[in-house]
mmCIF file of C-alpha atoms (C1' of nucleotides) in Angstrom:
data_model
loop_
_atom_site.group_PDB
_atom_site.id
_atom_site.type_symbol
_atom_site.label_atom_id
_atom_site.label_comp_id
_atom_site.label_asym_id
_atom_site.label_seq_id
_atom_site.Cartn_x
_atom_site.Cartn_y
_atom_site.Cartn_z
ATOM 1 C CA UNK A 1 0.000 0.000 0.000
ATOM 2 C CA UNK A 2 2.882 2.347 1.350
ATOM 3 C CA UNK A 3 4.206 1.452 -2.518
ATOM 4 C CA UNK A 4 1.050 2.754 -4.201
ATOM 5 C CA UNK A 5 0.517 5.575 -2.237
ATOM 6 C CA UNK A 6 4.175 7.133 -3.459
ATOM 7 C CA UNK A 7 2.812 6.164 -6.851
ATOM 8 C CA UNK A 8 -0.095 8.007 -6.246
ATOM 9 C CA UNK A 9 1.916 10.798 -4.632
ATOM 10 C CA UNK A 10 4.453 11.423 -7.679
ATOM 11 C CA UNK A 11 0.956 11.391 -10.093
ATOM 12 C CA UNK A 12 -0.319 14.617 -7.907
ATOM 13 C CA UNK A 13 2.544 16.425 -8.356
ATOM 14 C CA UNK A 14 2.363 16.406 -11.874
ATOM 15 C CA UNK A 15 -1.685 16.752 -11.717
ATOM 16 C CA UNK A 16 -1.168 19.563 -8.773
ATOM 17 C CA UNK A 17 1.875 21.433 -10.502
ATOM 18 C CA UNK A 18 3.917 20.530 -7.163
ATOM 19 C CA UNK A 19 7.041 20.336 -9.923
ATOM 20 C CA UNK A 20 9.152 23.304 -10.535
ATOM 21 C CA UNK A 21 8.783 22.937 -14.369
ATOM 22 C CA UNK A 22 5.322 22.856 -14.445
ATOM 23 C CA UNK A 23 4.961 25.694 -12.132
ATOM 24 C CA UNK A 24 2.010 28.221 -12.584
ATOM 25 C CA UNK A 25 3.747 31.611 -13.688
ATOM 26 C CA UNK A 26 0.902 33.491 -16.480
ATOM 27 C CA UNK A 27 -2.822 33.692 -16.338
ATOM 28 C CA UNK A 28 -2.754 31.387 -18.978
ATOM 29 C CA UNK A 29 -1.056 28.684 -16.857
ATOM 30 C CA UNK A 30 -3.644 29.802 -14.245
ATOM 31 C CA UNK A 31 -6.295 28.864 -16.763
ATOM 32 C CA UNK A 32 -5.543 25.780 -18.063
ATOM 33 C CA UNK A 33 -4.344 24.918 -14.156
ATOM 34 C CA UNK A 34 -7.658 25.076 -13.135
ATOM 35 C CA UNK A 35 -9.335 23.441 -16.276
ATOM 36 C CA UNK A 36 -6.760 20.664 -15.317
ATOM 37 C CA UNK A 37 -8.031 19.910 -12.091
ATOM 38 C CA UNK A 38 -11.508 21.018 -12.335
ATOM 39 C CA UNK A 39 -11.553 22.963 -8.928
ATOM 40 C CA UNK A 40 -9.192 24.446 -6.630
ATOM 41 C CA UNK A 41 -8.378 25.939 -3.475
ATOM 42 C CA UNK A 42 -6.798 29.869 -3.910
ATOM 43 C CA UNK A 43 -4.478 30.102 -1.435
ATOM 44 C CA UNK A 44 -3.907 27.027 0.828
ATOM 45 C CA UNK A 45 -1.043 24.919 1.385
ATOM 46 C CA UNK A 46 -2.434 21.875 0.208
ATOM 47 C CA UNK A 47 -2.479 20.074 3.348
ATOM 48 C CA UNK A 48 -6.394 19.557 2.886
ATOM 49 C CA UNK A 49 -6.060 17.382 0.075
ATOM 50 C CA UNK A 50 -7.194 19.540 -2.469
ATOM 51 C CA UNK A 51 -5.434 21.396 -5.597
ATOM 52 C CA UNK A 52 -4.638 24.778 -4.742
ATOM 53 C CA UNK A 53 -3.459 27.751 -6.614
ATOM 54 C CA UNK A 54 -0.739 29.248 -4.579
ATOM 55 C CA UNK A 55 0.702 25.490 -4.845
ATOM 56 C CA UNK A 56 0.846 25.715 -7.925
ATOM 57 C CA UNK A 57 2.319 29.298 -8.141
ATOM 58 C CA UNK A 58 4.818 27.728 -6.229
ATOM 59 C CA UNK A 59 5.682 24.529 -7.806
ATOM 60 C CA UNK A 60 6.829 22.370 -4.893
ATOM 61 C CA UNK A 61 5.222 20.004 -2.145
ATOM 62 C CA UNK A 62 6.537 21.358 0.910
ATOM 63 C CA UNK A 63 4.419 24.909 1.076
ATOM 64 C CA UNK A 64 4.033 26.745 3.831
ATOM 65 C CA UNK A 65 1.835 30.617 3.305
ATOM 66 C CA UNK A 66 4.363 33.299 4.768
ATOM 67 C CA UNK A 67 3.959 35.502 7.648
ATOM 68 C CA UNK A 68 4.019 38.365 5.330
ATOM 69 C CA UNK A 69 1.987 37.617 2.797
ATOM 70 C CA UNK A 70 1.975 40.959 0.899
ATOM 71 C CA UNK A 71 5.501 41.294 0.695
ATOM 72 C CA UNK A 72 5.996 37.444 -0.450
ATOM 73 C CA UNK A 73 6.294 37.148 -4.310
ATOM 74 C CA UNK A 74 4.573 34.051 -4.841
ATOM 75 C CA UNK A 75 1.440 34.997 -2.362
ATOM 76 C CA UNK A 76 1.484 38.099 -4.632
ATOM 77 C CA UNK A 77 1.150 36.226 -7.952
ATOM 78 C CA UNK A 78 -1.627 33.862 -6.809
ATOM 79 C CA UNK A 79 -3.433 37.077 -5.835
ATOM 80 C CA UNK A 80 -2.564 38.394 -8.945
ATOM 81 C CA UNK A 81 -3.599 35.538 -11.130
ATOM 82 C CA UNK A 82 -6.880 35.634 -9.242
ATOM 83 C CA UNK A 83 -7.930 39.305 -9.926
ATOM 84 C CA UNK A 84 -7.358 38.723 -13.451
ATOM 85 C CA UNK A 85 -8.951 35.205 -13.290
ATOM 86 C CA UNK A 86 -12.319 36.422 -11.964
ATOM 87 C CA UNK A 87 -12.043 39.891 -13.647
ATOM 88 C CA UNK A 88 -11.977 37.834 -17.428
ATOM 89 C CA UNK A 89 -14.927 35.122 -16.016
ATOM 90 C CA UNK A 90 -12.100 32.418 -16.958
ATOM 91 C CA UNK A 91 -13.304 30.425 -13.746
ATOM 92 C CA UNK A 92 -15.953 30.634 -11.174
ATOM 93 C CA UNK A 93 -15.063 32.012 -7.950
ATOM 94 C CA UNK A 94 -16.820 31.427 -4.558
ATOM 95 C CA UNK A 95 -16.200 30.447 -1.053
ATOM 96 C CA UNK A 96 -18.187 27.139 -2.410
ATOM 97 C CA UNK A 97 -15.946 24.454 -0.919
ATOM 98 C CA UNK A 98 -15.414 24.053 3.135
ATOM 99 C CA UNK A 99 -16.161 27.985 2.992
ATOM 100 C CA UNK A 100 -12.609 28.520 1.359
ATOM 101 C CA UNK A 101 -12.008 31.111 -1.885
ATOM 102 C CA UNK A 102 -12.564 28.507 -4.593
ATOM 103 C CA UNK A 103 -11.661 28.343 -8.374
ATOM 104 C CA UNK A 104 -14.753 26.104 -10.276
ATOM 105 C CA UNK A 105 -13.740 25.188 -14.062
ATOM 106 C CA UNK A 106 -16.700 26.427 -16.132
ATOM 107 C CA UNK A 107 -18.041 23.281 -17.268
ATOM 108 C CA UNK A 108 -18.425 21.731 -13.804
ATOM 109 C CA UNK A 109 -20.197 25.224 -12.750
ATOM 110 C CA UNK A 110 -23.563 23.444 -13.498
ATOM 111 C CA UNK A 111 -22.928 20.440 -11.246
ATOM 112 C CA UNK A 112 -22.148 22.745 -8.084
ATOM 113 C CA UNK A 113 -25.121 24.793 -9.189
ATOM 114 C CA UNK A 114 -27.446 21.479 -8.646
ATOM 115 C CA UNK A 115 -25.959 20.353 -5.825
ATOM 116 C CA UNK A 116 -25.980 23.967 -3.764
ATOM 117 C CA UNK A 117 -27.611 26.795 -5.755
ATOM 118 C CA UNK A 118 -30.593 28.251 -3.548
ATOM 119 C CA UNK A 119 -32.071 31.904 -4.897
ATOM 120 C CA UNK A 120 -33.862 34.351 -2.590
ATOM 121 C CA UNK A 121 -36.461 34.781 -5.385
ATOM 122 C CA UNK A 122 -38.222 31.166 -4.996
ATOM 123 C CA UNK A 123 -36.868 29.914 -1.047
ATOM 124 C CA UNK A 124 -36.989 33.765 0.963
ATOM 125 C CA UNK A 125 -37.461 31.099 3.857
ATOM 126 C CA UNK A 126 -33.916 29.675 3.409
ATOM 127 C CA UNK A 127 -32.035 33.405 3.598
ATOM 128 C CA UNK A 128 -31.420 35.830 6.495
ATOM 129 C CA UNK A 129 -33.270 39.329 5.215
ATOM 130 C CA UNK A 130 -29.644 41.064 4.819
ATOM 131 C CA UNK A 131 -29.313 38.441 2.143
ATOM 132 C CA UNK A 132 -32.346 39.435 0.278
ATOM 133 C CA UNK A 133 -31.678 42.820 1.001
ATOM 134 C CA UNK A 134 -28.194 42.377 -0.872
ATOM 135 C CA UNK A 135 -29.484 40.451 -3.703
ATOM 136 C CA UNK A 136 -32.448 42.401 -4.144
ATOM 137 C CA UNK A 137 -30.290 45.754 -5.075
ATOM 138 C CA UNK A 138 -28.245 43.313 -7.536
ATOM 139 C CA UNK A 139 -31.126 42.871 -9.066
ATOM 140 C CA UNK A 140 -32.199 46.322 -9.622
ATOM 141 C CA UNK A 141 -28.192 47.053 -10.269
ATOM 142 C CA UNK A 142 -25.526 44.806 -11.054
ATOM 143 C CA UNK A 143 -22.794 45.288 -10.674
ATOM 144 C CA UNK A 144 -21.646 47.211 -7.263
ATOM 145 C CA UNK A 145 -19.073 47.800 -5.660
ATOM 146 C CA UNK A 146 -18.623 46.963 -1.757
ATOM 147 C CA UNK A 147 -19.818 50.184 -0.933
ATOM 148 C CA UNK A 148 -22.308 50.338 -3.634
ATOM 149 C CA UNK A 149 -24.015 48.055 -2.180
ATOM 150 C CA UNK A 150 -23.850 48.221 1.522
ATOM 151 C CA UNK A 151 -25.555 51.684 0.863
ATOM 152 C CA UNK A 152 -27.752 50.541 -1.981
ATOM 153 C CA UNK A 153 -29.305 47.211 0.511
ATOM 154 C CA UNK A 154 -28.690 49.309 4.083
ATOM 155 C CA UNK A 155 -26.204 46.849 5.441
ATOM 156 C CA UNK A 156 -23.727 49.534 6.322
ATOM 157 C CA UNK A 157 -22.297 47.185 9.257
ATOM 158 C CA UNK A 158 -19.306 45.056 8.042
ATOM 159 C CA UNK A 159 -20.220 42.149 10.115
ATOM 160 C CA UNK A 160 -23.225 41.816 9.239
ATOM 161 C CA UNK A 161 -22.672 42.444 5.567
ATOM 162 C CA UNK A 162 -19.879 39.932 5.116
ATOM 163 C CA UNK A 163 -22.098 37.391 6.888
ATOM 164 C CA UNK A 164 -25.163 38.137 4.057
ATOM 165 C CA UNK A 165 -22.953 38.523 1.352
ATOM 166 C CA UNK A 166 -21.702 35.068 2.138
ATOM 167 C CA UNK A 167 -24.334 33.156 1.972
ATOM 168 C CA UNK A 168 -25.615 34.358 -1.455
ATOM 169 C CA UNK A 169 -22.029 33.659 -2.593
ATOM 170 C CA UNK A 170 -22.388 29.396 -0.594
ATOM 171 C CA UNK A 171 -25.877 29.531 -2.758
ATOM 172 C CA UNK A 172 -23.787 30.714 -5.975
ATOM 173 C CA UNK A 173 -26.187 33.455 -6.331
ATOM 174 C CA UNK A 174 -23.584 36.313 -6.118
ATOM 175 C CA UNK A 175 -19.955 36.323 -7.434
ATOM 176 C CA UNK A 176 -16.904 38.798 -7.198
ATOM 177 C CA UNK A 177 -16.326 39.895 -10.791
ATOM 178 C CA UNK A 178 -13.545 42.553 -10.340
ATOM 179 C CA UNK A 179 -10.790 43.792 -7.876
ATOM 180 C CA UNK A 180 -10.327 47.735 -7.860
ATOM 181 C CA UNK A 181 -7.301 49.434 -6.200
ATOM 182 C CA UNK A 182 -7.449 52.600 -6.858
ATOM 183 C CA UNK A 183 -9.034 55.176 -5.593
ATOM 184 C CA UNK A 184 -9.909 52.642 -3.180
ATOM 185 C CA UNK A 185 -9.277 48.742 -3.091
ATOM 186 C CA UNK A 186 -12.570 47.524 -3.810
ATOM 187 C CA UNK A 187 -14.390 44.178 -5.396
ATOM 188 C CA UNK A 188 -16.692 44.493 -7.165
ATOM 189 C CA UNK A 189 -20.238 42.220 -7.218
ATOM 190 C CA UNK A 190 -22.372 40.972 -9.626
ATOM 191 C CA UNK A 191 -25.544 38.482 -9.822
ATOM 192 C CA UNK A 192 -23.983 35.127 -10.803
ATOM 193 C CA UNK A 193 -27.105 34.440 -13.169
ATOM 194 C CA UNK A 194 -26.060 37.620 -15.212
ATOM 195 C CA UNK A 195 -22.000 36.728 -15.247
ATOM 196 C CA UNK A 196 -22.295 33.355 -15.838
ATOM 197 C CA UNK A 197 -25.717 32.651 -17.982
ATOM 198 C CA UNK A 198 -24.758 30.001 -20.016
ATOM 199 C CA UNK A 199 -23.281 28.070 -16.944
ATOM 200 C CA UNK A 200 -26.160 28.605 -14.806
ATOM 201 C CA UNK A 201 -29.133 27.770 -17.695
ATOM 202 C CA UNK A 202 -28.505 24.410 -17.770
ATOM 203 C CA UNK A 203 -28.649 22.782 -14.234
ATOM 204 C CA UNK A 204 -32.545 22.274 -13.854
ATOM 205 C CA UNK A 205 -31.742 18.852 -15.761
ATOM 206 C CA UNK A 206 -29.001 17.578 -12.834
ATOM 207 C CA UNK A 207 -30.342 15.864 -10.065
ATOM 208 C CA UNK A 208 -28.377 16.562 -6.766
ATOM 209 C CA UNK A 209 -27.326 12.949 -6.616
ATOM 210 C CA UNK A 210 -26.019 13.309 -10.303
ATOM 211 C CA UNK A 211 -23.982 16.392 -9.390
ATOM 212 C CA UNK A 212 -22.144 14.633 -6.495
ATOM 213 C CA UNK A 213 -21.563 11.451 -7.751
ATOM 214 C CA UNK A 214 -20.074 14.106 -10.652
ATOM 215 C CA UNK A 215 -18.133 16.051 -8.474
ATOM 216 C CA UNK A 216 -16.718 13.501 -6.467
ATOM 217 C CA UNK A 217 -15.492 11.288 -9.900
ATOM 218 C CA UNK A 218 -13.960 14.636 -10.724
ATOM 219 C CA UNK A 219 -12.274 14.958 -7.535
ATOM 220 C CA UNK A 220 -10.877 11.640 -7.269
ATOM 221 C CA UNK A 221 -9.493 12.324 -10.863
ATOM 222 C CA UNK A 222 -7.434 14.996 -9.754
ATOM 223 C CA UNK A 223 -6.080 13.775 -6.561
ATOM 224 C CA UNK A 224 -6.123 10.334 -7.123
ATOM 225 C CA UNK A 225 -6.984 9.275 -3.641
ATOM 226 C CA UNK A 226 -8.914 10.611 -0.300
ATOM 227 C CA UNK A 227 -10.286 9.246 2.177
ATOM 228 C CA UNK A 228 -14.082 9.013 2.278
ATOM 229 C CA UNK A 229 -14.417 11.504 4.705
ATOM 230 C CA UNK A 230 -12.518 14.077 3.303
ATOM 231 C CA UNK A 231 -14.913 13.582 0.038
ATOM 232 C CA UNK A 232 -17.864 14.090 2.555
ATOM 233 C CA UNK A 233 -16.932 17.222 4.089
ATOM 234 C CA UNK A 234 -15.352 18.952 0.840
ATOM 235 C CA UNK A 235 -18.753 18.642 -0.676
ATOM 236 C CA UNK A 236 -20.915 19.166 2.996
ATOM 237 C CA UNK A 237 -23.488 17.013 1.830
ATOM 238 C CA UNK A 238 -24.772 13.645 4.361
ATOM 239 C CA UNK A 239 -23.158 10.010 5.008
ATOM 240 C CA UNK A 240 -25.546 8.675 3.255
ATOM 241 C CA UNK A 241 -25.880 10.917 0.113
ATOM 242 C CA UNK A 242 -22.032 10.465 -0.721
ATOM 243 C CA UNK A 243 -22.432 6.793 0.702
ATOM 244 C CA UNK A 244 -24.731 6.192 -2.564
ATOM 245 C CA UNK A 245 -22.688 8.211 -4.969
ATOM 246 C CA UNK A 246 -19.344 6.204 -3.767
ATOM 247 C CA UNK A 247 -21.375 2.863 -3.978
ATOM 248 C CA UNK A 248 -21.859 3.936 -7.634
ATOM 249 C CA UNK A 249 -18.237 4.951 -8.398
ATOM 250 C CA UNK A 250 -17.115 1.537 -7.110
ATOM 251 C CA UNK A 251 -19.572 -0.399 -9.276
ATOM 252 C CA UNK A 252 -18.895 1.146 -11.646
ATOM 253 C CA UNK A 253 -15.012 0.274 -11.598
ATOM 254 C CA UNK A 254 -13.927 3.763 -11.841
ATOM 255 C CA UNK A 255 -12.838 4.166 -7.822
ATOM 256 C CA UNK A 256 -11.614 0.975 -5.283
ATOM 257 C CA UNK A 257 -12.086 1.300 -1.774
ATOM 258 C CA UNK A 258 -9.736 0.239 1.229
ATOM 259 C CA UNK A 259 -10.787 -0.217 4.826
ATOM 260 C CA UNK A 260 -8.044 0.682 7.241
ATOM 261 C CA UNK A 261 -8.554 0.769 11.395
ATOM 262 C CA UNK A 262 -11.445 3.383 11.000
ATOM 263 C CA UNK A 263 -10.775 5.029 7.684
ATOM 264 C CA UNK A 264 -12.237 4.180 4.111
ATOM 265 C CA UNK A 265 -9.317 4.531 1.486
ATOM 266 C CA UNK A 266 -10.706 5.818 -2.223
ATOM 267 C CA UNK A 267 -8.436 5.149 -5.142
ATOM 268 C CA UNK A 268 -9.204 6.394 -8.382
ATOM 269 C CA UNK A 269 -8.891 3.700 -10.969
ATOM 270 C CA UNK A 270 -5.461 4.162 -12.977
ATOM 271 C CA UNK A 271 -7.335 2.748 -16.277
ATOM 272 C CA UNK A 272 -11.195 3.848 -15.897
ATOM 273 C CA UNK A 273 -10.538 6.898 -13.964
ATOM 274 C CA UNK A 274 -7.628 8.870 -15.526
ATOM 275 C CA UNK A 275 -7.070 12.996 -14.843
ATOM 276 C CA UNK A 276 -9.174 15.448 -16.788
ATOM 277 C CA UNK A 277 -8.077 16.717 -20.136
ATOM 278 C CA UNK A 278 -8.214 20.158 -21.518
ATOM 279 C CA UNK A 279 -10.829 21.047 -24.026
ATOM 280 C CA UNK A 280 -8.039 22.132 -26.157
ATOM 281 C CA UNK A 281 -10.908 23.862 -28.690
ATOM 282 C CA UNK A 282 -12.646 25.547 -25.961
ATOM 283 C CA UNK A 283 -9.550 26.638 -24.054
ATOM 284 C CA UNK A 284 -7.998 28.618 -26.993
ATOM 285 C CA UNK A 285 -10.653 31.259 -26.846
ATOM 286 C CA UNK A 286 -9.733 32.778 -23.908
ATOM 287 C "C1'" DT B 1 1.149 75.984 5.891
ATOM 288 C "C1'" DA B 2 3.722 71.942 4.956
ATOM 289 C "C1'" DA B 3 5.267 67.561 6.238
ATOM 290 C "C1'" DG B 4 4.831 63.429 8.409
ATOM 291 C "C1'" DG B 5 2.355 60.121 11.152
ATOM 292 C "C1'" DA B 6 -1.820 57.605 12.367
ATOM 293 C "C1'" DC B 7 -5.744 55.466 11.036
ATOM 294 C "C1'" DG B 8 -9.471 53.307 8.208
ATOM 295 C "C1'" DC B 9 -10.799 50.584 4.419
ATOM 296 C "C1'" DC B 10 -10.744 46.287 2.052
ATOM 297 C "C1'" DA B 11 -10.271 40.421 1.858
ATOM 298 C "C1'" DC B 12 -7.606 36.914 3.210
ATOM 299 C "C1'" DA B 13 -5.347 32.980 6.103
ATOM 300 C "C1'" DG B 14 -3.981 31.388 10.426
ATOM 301 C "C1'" DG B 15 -4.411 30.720 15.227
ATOM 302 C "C1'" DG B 16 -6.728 30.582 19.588
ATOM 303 C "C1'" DG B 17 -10.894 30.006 22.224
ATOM 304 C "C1'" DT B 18 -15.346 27.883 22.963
ATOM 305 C "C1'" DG B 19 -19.037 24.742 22.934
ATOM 306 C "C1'" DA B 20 -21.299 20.540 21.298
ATOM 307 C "C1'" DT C 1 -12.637 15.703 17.843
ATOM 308 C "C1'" DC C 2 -14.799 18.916 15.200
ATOM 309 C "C1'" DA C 3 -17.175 23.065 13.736
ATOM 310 C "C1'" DC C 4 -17.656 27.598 14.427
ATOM 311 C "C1'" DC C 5 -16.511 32.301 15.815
ATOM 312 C "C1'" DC C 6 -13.462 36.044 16.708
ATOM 313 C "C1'" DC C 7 -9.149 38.393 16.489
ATOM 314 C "C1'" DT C 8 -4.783 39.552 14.298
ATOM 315 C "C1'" DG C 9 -1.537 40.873 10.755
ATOM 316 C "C1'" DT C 10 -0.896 42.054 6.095
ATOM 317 C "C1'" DG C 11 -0.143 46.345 1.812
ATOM 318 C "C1'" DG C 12 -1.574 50.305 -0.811
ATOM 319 C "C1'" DC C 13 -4.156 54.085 -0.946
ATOM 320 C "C1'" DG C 14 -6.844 58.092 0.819
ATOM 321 C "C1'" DT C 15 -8.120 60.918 4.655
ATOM 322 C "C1'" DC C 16 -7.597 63.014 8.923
ATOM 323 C "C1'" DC C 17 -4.799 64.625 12.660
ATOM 324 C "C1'" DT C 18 -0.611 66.346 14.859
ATOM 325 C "C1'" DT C 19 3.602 68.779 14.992
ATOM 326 C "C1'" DA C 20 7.157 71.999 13.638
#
DNA sequence: TAAGGACGCCACAGGGGTGA
DNA sequence: TCACCCCTGTGGCGTCCTTA
């Protein structure tokens, strides 16, 4: 097992970019990074199991983020590379996964939308009224800046703005589109439905069970092996719900599991299951 | 009045504390 | 053990305040 596992290791650091040579250093790497992996963390170390921009920026396995991040040069880039990434729409960004900054290739946007998209509009129940407050002025404008819209919704209290803002962002409803420095650092917000129509059309005809047996495959693909509870809490959803989408993946062939003291071991299949490829077509037009 | 310092605004990650 | 909350430190810029 201890074999395999170094197998498995020296397959993520090509997948991850954990190699010097295949380093992130242009938004184009950035871009086909994430269509690589499918999702990513922003700026973690990669100790959660998950692929993560600043590794990438970075190149290597052993990252740690610096005390002084501003003045660091590869905290800088990855910061970089994300203004640009969310200012072009190249990727969707959200807090989506363990309520982390997150990087969602556009063609998987539709599966996250089934599995956790929730609007104001049709479930007012499910939202705190800052939250409809804030996506109510998107609607009449779109986009605002941060202090746009705390004046345009009359959640002038930072605390309690964040707090609103975030959940329309974990319900994919609202996105950061742009980061302004001057004459003030700013972001900029925008109603995901409007920056990402095409994306967000489509996912009436995923079921939730669908999207996480989806997500999960595509997971698995990229890091090649988890543990089942890691799988479970990077997508928040029940036992039992990613019990039945693993149960799938296994009869299917495409993942085997392994049992060990109190931990279930998934391995993507080398053969069935290999890493995502690039839409090559799709990926020259940006 | 000019120069320099202090502070606030922003989002982010990490760390510590707390409660279930 | 885990999830959650709160606080801290960070840079660049603008604004306000203090000092010479």
């Amino acid at each position: 097992m201890e074999k395999n596992l170094n197998h498995l290791e020296q397959l993520r650091d090509h997948i991850l970019r954990r190699i010097p040579e295949r380093r992130v250093e242009t938004i184009e790497d950035a871009y086909y990074f994430i269509e690589e992996v499918g999702f990513c963390h922003l700026m973690t170390d990669g100790r959660d199991n998950m692929p993560s921009l600043y590794v990438a920026v970075c190149g290597r396995r052993d990252v740690r983020l610096p005390r002084n991040v501003q003045s660091d040069a590869e905290t800088s880039l990855t910061w970089h590379l994300k203004d640009e990434l969310a200012r072009l729409g190249a990727a969707f960004y959200a807090k989506q996964l363990q309520n982390i900054p997150t990087f969602i290739a556009l063609d998987l946007v539709p599966y996250f939308y089934a599995l956790y998209s929730c609007s104001p509009a049709f479930s007012p129940q499910k939202f705190s009224s800052d939250a409809i407050a804030i996506y109510r002025s998107l609607r009449r404008e779109s986009p605002q800046t941060t202090a746009q819209l705390k004046l345009s919704s009359g959640i002038e209290e930072r605390k309690r703005f964040d707090k609103a803002l975030e959940e329309l962002q974990l319900a994919m409803q609202v996105v950061m589109s742009e980061v302004r420095y001057v004459p003030k650092f700013t972001y900029v917000w925008e109603l995901a439905a409007v920056r990402f129509p095409e994306q967000l059309r489509k996912p009436k005809r995923i079921s939730r069970q669908d999207a996480l047996r989806h997500l999960i495959t595509n997971y698995l693909a990229t890091v090649r092996y988890a543990t089942a509870r890691q799988a479970q809490c990077l997508f928040r959803c029940s036992p039992a719900e990613t019990g039945r989408a693993l149960e799938q993946l296994e009869s299917q062939s495409l993942i085997r599991t392994f049992a060990e003291s109190n931990t279930v071991l998934l391995i993507a299949d080398e053969d069935r299951l290999p890493p995502r490829r690039i839409d090559l077509e799709k990926a020259s037009a940006w």
